[in-house]
mmCIF file of C-alpha atoms and ligand atoms in Angstrom:
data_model
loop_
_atom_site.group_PDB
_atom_site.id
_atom_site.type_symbol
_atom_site.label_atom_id
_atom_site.label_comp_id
_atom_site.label_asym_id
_atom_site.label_seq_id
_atom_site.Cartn_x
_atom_site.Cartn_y
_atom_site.Cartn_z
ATOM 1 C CA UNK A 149 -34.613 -58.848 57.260
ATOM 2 C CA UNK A 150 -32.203 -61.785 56.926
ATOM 3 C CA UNK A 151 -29.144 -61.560 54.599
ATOM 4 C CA UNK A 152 -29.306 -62.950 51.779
ATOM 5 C CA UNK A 153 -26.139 -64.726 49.913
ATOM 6 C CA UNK A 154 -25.706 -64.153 46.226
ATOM 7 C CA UNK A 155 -24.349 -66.272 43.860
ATOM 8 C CA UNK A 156 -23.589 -66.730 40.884
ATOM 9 C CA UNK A 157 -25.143 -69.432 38.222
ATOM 10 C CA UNK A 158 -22.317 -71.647 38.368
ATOM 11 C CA UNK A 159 -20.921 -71.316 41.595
ATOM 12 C CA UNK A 160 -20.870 -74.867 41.903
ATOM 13 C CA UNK A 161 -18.331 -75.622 39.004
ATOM 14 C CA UNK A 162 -14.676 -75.724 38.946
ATOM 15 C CA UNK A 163 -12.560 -73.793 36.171
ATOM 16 C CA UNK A 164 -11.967 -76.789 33.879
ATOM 17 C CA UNK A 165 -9.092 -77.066 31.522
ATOM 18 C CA UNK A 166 -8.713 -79.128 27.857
ATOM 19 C CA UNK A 167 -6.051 -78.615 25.162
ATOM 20 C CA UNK A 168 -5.271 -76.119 27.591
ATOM 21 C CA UNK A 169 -7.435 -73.759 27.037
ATOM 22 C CA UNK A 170 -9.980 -72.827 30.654
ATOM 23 C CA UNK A 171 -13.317 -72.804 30.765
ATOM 24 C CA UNK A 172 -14.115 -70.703 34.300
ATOM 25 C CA UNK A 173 -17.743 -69.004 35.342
ATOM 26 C CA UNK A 174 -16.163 -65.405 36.379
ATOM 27 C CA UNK A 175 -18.461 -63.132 38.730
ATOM 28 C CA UNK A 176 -18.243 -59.517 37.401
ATOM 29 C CA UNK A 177 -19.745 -57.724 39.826
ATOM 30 C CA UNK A 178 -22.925 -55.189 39.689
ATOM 31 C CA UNK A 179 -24.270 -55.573 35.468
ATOM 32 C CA UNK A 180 -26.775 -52.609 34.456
ATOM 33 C CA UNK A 181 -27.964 -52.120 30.864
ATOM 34 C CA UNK A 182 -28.110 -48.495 30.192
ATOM 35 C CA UNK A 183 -30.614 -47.697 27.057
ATOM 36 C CA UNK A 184 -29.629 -44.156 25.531
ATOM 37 C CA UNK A 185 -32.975 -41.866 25.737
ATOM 38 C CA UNK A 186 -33.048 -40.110 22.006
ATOM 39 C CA UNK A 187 -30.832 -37.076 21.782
ATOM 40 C CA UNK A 188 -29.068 -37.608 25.022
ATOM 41 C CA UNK A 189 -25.931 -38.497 23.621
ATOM 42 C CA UNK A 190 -24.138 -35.647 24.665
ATOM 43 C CA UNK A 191 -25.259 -35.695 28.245
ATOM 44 C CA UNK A 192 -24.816 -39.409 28.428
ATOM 45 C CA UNK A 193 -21.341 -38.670 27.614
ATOM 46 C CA UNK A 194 -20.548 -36.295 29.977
ATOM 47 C CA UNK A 195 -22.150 -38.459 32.981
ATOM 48 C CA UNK A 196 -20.262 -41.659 32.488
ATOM 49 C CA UNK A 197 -16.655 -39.837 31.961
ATOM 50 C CA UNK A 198 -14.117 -41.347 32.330
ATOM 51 C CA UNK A 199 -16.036 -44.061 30.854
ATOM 52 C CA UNK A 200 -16.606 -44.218 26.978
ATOM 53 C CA UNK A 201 -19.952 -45.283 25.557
ATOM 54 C CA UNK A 202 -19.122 -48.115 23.074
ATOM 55 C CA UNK A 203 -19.490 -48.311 19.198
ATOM 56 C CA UNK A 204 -21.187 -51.419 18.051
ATOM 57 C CA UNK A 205 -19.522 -54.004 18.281
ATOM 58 C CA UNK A 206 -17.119 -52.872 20.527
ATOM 59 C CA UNK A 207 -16.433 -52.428 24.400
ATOM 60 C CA UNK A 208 -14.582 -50.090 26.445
ATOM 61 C CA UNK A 209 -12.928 -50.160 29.595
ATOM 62 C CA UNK A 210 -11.491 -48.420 32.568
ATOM 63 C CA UNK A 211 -9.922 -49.046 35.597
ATOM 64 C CA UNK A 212 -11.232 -53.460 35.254
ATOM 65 C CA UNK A 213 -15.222 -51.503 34.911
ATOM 66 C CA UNK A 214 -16.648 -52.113 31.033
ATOM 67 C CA UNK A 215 -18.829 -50.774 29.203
ATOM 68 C CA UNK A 216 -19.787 -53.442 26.791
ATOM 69 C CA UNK A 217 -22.187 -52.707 23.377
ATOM 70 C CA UNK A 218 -25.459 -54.944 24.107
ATOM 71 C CA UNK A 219 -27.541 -53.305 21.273
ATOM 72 C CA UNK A 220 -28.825 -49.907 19.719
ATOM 73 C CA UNK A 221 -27.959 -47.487 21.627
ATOM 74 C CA UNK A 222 -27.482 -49.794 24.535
ATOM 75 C CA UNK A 223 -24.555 -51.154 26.865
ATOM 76 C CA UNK A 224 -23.691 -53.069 29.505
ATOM 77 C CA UNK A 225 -21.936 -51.491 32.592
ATOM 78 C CA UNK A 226 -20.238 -54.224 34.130
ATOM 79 C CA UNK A 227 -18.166 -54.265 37.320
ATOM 80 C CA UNK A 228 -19.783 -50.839 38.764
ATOM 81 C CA UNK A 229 -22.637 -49.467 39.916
ATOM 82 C CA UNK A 230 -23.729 -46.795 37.382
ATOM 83 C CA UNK A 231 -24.148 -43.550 37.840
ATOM 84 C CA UNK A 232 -27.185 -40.906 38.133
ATOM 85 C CA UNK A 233 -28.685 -40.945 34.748
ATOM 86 C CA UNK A 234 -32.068 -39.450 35.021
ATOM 87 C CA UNK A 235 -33.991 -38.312 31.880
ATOM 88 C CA UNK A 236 -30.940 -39.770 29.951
ATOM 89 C CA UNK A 237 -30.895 -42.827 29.953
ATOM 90 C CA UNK A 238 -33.024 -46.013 31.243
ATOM 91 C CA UNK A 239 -30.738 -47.780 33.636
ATOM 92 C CA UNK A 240 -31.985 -51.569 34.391
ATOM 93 C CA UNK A 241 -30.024 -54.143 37.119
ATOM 94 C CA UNK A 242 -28.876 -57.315 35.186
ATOM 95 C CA UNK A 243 -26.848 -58.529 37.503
ATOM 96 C CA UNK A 244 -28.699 -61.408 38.597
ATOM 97 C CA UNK A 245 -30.194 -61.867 34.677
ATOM 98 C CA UNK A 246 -26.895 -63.059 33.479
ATOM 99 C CA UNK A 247 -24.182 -65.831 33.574
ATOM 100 C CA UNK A 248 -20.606 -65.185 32.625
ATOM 101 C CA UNK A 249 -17.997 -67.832 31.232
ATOM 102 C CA UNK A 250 -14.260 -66.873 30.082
ATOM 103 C CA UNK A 251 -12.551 -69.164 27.978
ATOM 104 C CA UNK A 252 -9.168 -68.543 27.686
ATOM 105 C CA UNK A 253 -6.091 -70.388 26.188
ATOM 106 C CA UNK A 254 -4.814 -71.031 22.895
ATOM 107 C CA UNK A 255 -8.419 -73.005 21.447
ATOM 108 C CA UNK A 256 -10.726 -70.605 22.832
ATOM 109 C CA UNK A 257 -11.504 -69.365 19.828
ATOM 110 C CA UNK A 258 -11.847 -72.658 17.481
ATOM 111 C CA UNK A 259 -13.759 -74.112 20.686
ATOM 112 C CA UNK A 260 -16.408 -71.073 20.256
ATOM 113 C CA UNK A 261 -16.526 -71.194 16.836
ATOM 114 C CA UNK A 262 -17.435 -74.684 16.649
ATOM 115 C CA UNK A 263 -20.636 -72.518 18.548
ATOM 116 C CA UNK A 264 -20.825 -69.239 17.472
ATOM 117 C CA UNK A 265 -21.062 -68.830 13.694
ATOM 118 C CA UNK A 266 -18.771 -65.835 13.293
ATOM 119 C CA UNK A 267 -14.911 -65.520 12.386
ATOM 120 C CA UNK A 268 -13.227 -64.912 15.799
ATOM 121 C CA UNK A 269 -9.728 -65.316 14.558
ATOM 122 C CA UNK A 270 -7.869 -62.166 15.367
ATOM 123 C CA UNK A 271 -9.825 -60.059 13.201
ATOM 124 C CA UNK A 272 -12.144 -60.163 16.301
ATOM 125 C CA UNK A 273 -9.642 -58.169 17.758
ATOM 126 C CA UNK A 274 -9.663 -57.441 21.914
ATOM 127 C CA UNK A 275 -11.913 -54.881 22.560
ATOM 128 C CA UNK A 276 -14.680 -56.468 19.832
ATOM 129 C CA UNK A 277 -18.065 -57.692 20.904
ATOM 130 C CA UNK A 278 -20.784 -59.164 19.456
ATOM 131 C CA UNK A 279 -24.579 -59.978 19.940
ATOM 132 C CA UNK A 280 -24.223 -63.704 18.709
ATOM 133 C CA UNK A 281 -26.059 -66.714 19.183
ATOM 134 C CA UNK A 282 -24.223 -69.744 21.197
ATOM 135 C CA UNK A 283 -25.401 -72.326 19.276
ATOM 136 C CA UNK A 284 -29.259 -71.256 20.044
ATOM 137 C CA UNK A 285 -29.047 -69.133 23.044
ATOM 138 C CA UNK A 286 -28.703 -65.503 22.897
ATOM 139 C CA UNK A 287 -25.449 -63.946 23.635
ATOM 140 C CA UNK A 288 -23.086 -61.318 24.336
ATOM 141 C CA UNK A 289 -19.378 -62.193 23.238
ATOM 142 C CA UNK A 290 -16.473 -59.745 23.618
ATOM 143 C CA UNK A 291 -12.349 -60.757 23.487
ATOM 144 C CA UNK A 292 -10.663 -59.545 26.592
ATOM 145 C CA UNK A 293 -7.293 -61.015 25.130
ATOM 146 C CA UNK A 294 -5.447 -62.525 22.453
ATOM 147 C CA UNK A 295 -6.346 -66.024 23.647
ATOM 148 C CA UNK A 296 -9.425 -64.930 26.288
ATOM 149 C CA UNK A 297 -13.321 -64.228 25.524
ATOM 150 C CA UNK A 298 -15.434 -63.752 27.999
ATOM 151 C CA UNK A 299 -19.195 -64.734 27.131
ATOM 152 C CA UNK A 300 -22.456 -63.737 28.853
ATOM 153 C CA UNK A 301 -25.903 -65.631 28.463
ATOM 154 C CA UNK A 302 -28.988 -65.838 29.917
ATOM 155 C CA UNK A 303 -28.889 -67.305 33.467
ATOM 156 C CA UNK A 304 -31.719 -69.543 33.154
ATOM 157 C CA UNK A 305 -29.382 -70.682 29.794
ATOM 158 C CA UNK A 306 -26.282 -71.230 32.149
ATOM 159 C CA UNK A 307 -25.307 -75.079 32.181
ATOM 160 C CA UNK A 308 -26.078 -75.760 28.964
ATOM 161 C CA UNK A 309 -23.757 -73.139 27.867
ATOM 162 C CA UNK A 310 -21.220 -74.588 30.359
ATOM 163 C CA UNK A 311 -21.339 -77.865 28.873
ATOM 164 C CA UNK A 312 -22.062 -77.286 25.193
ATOM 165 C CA UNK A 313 -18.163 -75.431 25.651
ATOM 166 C CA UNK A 314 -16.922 -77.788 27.526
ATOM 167 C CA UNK A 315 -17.814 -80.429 24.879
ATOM 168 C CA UNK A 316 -15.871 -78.426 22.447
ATOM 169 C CA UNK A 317 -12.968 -78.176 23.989
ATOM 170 C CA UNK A 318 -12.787 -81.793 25.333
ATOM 171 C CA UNK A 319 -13.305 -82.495 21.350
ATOM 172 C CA UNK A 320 -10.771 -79.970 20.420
ATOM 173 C CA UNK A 321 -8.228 -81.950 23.159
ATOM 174 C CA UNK A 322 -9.546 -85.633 21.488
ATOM 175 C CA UNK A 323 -8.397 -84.348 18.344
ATOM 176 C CA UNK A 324 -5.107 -82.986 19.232
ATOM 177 C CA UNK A 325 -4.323 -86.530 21.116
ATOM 178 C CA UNK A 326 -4.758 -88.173 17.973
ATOM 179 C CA UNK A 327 -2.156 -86.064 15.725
ATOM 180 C CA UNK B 243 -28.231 -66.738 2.405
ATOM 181 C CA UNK B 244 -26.918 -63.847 4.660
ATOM 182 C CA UNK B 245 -27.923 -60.492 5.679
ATOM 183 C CA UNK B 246 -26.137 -57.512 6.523
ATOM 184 C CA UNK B 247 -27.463 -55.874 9.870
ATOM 185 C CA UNK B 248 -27.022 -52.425 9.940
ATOM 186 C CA UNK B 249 -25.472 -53.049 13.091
ATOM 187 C CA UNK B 250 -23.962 -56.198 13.818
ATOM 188 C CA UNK B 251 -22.745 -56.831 10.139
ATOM 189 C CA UNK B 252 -23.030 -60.098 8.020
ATOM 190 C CA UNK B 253 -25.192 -62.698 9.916
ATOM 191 C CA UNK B 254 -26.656 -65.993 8.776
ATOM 192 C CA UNK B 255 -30.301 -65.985 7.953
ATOM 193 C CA UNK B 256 -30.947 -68.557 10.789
ATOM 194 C CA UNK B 257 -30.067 -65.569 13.484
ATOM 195 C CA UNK B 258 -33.428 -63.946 11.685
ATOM 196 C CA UNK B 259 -37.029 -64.208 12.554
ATOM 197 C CA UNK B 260 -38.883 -63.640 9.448
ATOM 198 C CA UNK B 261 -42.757 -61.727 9.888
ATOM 199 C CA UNK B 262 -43.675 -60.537 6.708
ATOM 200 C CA UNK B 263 -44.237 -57.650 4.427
ATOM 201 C CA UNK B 264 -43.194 -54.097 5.540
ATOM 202 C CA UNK B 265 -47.081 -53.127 4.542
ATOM 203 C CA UNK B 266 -47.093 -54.196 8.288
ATOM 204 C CA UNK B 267 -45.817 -50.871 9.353
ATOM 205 C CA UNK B 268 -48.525 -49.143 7.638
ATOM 206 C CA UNK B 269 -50.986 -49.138 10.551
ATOM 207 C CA UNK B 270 -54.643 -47.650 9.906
ATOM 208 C CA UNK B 271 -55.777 -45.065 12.312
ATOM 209 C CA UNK B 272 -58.075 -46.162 15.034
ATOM 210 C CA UNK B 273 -61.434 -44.488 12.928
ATOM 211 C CA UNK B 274 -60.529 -46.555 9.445
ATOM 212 C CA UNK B 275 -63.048 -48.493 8.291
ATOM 213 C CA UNK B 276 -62.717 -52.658 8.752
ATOM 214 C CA UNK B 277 -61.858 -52.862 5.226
ATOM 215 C CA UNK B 278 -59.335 -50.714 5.582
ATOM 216 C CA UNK B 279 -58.185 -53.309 8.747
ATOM 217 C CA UNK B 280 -58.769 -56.303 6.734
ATOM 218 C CA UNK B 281 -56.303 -55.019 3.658
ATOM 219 C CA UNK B 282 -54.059 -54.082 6.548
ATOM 220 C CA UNK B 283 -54.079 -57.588 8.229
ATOM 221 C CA UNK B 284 -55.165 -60.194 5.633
ATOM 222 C CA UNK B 285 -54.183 -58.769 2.204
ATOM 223 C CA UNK B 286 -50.877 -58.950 0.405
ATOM 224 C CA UNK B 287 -49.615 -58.552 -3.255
ATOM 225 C CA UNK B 288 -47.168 -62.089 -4.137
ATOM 226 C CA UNK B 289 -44.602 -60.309 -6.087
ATOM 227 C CA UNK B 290 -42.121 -62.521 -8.070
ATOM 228 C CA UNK B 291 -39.235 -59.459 -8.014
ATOM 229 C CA UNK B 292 -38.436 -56.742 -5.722
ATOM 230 C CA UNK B 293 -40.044 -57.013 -2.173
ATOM 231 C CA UNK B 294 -39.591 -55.790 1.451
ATOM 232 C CA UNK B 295 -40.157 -57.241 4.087
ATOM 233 C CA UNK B 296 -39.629 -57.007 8.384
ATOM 234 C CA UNK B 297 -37.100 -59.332 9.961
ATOM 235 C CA UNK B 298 -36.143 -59.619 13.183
ATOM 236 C CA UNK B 299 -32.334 -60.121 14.529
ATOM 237 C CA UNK B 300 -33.383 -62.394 16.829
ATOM 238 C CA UNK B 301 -29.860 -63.998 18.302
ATOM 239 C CA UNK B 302 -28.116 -60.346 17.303
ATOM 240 C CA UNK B 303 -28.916 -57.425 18.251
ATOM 241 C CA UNK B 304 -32.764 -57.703 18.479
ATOM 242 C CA UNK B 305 -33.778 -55.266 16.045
ATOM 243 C CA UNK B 306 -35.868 -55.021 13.576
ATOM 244 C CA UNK B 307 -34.482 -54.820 10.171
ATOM 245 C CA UNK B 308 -36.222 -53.700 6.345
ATOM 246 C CA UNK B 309 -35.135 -55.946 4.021
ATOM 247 C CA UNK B 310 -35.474 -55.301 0.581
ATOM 248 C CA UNK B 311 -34.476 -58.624 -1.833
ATOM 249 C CA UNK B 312 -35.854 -59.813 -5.100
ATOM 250 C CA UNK B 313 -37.388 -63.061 -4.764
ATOM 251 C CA UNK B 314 -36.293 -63.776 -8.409
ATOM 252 C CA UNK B 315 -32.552 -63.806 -8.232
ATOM 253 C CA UNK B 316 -32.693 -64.232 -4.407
ATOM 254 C CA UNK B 317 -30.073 -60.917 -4.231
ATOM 255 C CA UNK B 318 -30.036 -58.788 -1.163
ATOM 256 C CA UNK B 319 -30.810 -55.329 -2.064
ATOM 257 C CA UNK B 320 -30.942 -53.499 1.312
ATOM 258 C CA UNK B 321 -30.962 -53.747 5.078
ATOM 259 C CA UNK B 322 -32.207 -50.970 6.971
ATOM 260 C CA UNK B 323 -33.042 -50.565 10.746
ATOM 261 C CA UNK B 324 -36.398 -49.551 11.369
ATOM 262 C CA UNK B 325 -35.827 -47.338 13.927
ATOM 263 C CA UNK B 326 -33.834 -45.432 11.934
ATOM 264 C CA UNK B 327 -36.638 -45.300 9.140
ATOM 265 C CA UNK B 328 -38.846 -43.440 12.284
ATOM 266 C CA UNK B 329 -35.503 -41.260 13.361
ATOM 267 C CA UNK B 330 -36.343 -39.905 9.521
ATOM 268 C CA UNK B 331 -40.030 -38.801 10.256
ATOM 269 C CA UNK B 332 -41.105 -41.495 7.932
ATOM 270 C CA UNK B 333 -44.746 -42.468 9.856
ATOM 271 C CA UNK B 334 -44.716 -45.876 11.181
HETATM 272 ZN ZN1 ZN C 296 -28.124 -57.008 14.470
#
């Protein structure tokens, strides 16, 4: 069987930067949803030590692998392959299903909120995610720094994401040319 | 107007699929008669007060929510997830 090459959804575009602030595709590596079976919490625990299950709204992280709330008793393993969970949780491959943008610098989070109708001043502190539409596309936002988010949609949904941040922050720079 | 997912906190109603009364939750068994059925899938009271009804947090979190509002003042009473109405034994 040949070998195949993967890529990513963007592979094609460059990091581009306005006001400062990057817009870059970043590849994360294996994503698996893992879907808590009821009353497994305990044993779901013990099996992804030293990894933390997440709290809505939230993500956790070890060693550059997260674990990144997706839904009801659901997360995102990103950057590893996940472990045995038999009988405790359902365990689906994503990696293909998704795109993921960072946006980092000091507009990144006026340029999503021009998109994303929720505060993400710093009271969306790092380690915060969020299930959030992009303007309409379905998406998972989390803030990886002070000035960085990193932002997962669909892949089929991945150039129009691109540009519809792009557009923000090249509107964000037109602005600040004009003061 | 805004709702308060039990999960992903204060959203605008636009993230929200609306479907209807909560009555749709109340399936009939298999052996009820078609009346029963027809109630079930055709019949609803139109109050002009307290109602609830299933919405969907369609750009969140994808569940689905009880929403209990009164259609008079247009205040937001309750959000609840339905799964955790099942979690409570309540049939559904
Ligand atoms: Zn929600």
């Amino acid at each position: 069987m040949p070998e195949l090459i993967a890529k990513t959804a963007l592979s094609d575009k460059k990091p581009a930067t306005f006001a400062g602030t990057t817009l870059a595709e970043a590849d994360p590596g294996p994503v698996a949803s893992i879907a808590l079976f009821p009353g497994q919490e305990k044993a779901l625990a013990k099996a992804l030590k030293p990894m933390v299950f997440p709290a809505p709204n939230s993500f956790t992280e070890n060693g550059g692998v997260r674990l990144v709330w997706t839904g009801r008793d659901q997360a995102f393993l990103i950057g590893a392959e996940p472990p045995a969970l038999d009988g405790i949780a359902a365990v689906t491959d994503q990696s293909g299903g998704w795109a993921t943008l960072t946006v980092t610098g000091p507009v990144a989070a006026e340029a999503l909120m021009r998109l994303v109708p929720l505060d993400l001043r710093p009271t969306f502190a790092v380690g915060q995610a969020a299930r959030a539409p992009l303007g309409h596309m379905q998406s998972v936002i989390f803030r990886t720094a002070a000035d960085g988010f990193t932002v997962m949609v669909f892949r089929s949904m991945a150039r129009t994401a691109w540009h519809e941040i792009e557009v923000a922050l090249r509107s964000l720079a037109a602005r600040a040319a004009l003061i | 107007m805004r709702l308060t997912c039990p999960l992903c906190g204060p959203r605008d109603r636009r993230e929200f699929y609306y479907y209807g009364s909560e009555d749709y939750l109340q399936r009939p068994g298999p052996d009820a008669g078609p009346e029963a059925w027809d109630d079930h899938l055709h019949l609803r009271d139109n109050i002009a007060g307290e109602v609830r009804d299933l919405w969907y947090h369609e750009t969140g979190c994808s569940q689905w929510l009880i929403v209990t509002r009164n259609t008079v003042t247009h205040e937001i009473l309750s959000t609840e997830l339905v799964a955790d109405r099942k979690k409570k034994g309540v049939r559904a």
